PDB file of C-alpha atoms in Angstrom:
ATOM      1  CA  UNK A   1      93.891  74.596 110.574  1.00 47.00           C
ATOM      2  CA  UNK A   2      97.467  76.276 110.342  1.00 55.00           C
ATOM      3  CA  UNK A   3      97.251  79.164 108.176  1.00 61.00           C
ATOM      4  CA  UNK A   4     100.203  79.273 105.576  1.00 64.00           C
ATOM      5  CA  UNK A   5     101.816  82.587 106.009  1.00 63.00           C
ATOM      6  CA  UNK A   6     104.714  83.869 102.906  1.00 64.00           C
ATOM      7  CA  UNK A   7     107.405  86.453 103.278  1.00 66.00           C
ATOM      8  CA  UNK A   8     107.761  88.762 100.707  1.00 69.00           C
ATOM      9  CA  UNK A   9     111.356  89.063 100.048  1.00 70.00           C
ATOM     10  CA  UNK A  10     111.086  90.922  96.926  1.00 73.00           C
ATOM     11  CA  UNK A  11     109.762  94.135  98.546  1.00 78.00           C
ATOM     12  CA  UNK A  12     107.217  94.872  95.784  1.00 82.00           C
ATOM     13  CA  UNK A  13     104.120  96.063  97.950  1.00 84.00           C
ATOM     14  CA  UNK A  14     106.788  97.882  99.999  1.00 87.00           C
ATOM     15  CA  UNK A  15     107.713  99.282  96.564  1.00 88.00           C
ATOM     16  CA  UNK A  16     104.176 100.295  95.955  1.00 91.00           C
ATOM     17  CA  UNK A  17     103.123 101.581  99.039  1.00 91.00           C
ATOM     18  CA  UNK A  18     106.123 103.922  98.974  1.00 93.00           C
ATOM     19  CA  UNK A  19     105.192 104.922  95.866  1.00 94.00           C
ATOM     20  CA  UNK A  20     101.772 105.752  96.287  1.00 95.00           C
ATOM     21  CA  UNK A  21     102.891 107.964  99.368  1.00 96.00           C
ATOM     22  CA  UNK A  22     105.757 109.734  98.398  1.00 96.00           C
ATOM     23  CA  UNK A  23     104.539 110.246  94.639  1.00 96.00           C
ATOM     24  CA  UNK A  24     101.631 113.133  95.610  1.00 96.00           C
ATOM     25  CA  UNK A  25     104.233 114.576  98.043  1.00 96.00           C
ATOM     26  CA  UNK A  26     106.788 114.859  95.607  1.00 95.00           C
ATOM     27  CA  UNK A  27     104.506 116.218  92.694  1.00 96.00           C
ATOM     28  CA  UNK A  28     102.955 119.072  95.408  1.00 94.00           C
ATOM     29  CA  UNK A  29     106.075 119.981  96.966  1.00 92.00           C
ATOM     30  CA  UNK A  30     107.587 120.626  93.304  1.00 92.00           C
ATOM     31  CA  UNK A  31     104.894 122.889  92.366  1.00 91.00           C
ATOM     32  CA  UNK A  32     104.864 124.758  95.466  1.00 88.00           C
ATOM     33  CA  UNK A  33     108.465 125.052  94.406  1.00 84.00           C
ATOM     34  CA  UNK A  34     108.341 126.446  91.134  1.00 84.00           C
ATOM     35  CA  UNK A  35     105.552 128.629  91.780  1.00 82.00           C
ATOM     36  CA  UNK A  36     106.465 130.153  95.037  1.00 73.00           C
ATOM     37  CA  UNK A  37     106.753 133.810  95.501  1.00 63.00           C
ATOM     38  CA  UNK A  38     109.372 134.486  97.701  1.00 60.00           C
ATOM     39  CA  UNK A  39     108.605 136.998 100.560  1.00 60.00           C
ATOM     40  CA  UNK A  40     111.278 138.761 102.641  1.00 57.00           C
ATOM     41  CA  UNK A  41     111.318 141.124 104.924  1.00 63.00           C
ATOM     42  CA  UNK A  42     114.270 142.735 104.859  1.00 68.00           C
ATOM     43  CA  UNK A  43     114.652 144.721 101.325  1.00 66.00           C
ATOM     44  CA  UNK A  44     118.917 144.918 101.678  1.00 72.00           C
ATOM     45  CA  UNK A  45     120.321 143.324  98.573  1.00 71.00           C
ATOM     46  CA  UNK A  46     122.324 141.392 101.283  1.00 70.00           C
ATOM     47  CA  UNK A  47     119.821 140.021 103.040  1.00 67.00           C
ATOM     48  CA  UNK A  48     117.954 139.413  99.992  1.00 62.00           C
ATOM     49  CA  UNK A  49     120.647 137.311  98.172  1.00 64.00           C
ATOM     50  CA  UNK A  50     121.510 135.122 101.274  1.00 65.00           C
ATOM     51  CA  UNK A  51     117.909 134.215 101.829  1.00 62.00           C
ATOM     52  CA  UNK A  52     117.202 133.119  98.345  1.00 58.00           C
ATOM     53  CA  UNK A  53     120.126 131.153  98.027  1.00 58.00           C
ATOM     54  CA  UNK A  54     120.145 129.603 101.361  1.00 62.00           C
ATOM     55  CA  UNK A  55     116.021 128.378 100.860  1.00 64.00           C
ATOM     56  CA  UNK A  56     116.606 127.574  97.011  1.00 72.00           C
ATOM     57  CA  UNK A  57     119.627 125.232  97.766  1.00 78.00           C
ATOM     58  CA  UNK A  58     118.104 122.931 100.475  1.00 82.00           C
ATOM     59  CA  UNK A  59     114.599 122.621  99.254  1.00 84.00           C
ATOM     60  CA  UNK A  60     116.689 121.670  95.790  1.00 88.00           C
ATOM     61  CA  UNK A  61     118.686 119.186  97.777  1.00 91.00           C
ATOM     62  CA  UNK A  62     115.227 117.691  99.179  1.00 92.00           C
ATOM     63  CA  UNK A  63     113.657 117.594  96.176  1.00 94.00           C
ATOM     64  CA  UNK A  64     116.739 116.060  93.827  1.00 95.00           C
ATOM     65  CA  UNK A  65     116.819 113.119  96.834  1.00 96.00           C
ATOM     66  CA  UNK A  66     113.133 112.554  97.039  1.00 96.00           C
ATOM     67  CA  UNK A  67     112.932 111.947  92.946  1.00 96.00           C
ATOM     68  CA  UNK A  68     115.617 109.874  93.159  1.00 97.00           C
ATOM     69  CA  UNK A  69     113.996 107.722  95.525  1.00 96.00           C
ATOM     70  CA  UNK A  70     111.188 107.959  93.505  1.00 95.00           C
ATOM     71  CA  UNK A  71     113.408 106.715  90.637  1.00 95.00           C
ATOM     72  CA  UNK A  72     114.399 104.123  92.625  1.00 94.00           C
ATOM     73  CA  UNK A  73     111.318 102.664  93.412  1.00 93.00           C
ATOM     74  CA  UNK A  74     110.178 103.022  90.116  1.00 93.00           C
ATOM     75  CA  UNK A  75     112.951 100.567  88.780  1.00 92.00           C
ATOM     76  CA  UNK A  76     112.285  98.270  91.411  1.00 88.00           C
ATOM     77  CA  UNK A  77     108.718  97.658  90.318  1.00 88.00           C
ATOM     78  CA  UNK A  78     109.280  97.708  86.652  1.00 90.00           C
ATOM     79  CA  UNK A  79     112.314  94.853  87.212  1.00 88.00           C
ATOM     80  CA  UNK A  80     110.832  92.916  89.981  1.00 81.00           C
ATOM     81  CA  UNK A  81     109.089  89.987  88.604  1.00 75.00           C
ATOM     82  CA  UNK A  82     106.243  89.357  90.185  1.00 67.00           C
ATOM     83  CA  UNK A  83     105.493  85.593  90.514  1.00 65.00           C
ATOM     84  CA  UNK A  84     101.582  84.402  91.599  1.00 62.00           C
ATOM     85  CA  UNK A  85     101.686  81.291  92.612  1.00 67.00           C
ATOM     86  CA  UNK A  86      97.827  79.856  91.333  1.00 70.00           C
ATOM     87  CA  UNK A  87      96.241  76.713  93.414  1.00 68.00           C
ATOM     88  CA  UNK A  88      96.567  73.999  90.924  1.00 70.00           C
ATOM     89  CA  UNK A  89      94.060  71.489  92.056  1.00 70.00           C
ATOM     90  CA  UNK A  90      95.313  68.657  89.832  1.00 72.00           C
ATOM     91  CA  UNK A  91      98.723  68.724  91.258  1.00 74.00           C
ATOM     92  CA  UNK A  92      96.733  68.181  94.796  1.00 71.00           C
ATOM     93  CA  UNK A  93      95.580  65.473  93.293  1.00 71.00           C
ATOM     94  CA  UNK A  94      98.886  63.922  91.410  1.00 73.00           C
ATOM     95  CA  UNK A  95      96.980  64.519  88.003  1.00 75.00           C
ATOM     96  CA  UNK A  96      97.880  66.511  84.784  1.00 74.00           C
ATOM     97  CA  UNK A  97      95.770  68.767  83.053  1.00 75.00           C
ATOM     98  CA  UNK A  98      95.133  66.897  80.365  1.00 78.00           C
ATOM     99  CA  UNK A  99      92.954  64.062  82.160  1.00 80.00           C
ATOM    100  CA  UNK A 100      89.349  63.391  82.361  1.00 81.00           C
ATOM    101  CA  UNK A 101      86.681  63.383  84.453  1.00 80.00           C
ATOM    102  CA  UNK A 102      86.987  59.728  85.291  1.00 83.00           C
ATOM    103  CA  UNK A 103      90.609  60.145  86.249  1.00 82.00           C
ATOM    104  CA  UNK A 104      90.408  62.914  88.721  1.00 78.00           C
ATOM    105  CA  UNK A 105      86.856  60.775  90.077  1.00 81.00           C
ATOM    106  CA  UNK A 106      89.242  57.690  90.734  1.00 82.00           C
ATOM    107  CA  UNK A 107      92.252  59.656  91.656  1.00 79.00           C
ATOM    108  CA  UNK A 108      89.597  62.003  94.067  1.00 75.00           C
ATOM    109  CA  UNK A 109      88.645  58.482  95.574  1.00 78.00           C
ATOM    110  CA  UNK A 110      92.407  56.849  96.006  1.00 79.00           C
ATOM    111  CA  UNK A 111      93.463  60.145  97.691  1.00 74.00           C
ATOM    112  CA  UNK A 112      90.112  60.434 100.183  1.00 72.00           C
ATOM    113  CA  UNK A 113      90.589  56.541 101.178  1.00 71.00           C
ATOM    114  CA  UNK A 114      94.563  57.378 101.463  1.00 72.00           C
ATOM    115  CA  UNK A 115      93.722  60.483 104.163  1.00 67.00           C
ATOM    116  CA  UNK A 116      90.732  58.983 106.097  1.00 66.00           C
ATOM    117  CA  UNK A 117      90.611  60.511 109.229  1.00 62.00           C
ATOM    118  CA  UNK A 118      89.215  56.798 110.779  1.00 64.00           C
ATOM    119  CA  UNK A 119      91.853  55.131 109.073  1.00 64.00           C
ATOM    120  CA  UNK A 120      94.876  56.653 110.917  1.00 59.00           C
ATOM    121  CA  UNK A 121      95.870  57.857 114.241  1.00 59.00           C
ATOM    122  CA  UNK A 122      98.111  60.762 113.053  1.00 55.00           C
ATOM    123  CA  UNK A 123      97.528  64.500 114.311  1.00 63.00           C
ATOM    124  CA  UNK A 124      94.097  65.563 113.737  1.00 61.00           C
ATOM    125  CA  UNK A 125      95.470  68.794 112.471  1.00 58.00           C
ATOM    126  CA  UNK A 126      97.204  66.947 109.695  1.00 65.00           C
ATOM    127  CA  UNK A 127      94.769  64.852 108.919  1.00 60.00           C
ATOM    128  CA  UNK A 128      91.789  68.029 108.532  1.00 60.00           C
ATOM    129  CA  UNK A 129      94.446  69.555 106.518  1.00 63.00           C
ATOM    130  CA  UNK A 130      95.321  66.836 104.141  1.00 65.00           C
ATOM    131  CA  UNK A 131      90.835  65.795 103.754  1.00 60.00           C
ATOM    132  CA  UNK A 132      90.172  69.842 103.172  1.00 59.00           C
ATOM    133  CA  UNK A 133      92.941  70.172 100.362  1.00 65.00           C
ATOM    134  CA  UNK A 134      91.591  67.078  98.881  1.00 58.00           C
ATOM    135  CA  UNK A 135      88.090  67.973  98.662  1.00 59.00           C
ATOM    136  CA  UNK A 136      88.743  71.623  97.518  1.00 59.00           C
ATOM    137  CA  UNK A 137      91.093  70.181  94.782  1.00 58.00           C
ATOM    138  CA  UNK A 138      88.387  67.834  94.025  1.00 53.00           C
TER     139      UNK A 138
END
C-alpha cells in the first residue's frame, strides 16, 4: 500500500524544535552573563578596560541576536495556524453526518460492490487501497 507522505510548508515543528533547543541555551548563557565575575590577569587600568569592553560587547551582540531569533520563532508559532486534517469516514463513504445507521449499511454495501477486487482488472494496488479505506470508513 503507498504510504501518503505531506510536506510541511508551514515550518511549525521546525518552529518548535528550534525552540525547544535554543530556548535552554539562551536562558543559561544569559545567566552566566549577568552573573559572571570577570577575571583578568593583568591589573593595568588599560588592560582592564579593553578586556571588559571587548568580552561585554560580543557576548551582548550574541545574546541580542539569539533572543531575537527566539522572538522570531515565537511569532511564528503563535501566528501559524495549525490545520489537522481528521479522517472523516463518512466523506469516504459519500455520506453526511447526519445519516443513520441504515444509510452508511447501504452506502458501506454500494461502495464494497463498486471496488470489488473480482470485479475489475485495475492495479491491485489501487484496488487494496480503495477496499481498505472502505472498510476502515465503514
Amino acid at each position: 500500500m503507498p504510504h501518503k507522505y505531506f510536506y510541511d510548508d508551514s515550518g511549525l515543528p521546525t518552529s518548535y524544535l528550534l525552540l525547544s533547543i535554543l530556548f535552554p541555551i539562551a536562558v543559561i548563557l544569559t545567566y552566566t552573563h549577568i552573573r559572571r565575575k570577570k577575571v583578568i590577569s593583568c591589573k593595568c587600568s588599560n588592560c582592564l578596560k579593553h578586556k571588559n569592553i571587548k568580552q561585554s560587547r560580543w557576548s551582548l551582540i550574541f545574546l541580542a541576536l539569539l533572543w531575537t531569533l527566539i522572538s522570531f520563532l515565537v511569532k511564528n508559532v503563535l501566528t501559524i495556524k495549525h490545520e489537522s486534517k481528521a479522517y472523516n469516514p463518512y466523506e469516504v463513504l459519500g455520506l453526511e453526518v447526519e445519516c443513520t445507521k441504515s444509510q452508511v449499511k447501504s452506502a458501506f454495501r454500494k461502495l464494497a460492490l463498486k471496488n470489488d477486487p473480482h470485479k475489475f482488472k485495475d492495479d491491485e494496488k489501487v484496488k487494496a487501497e480503495k477496499k481498505l479505506s472502505c472498510n476502515i470508513a465503514f
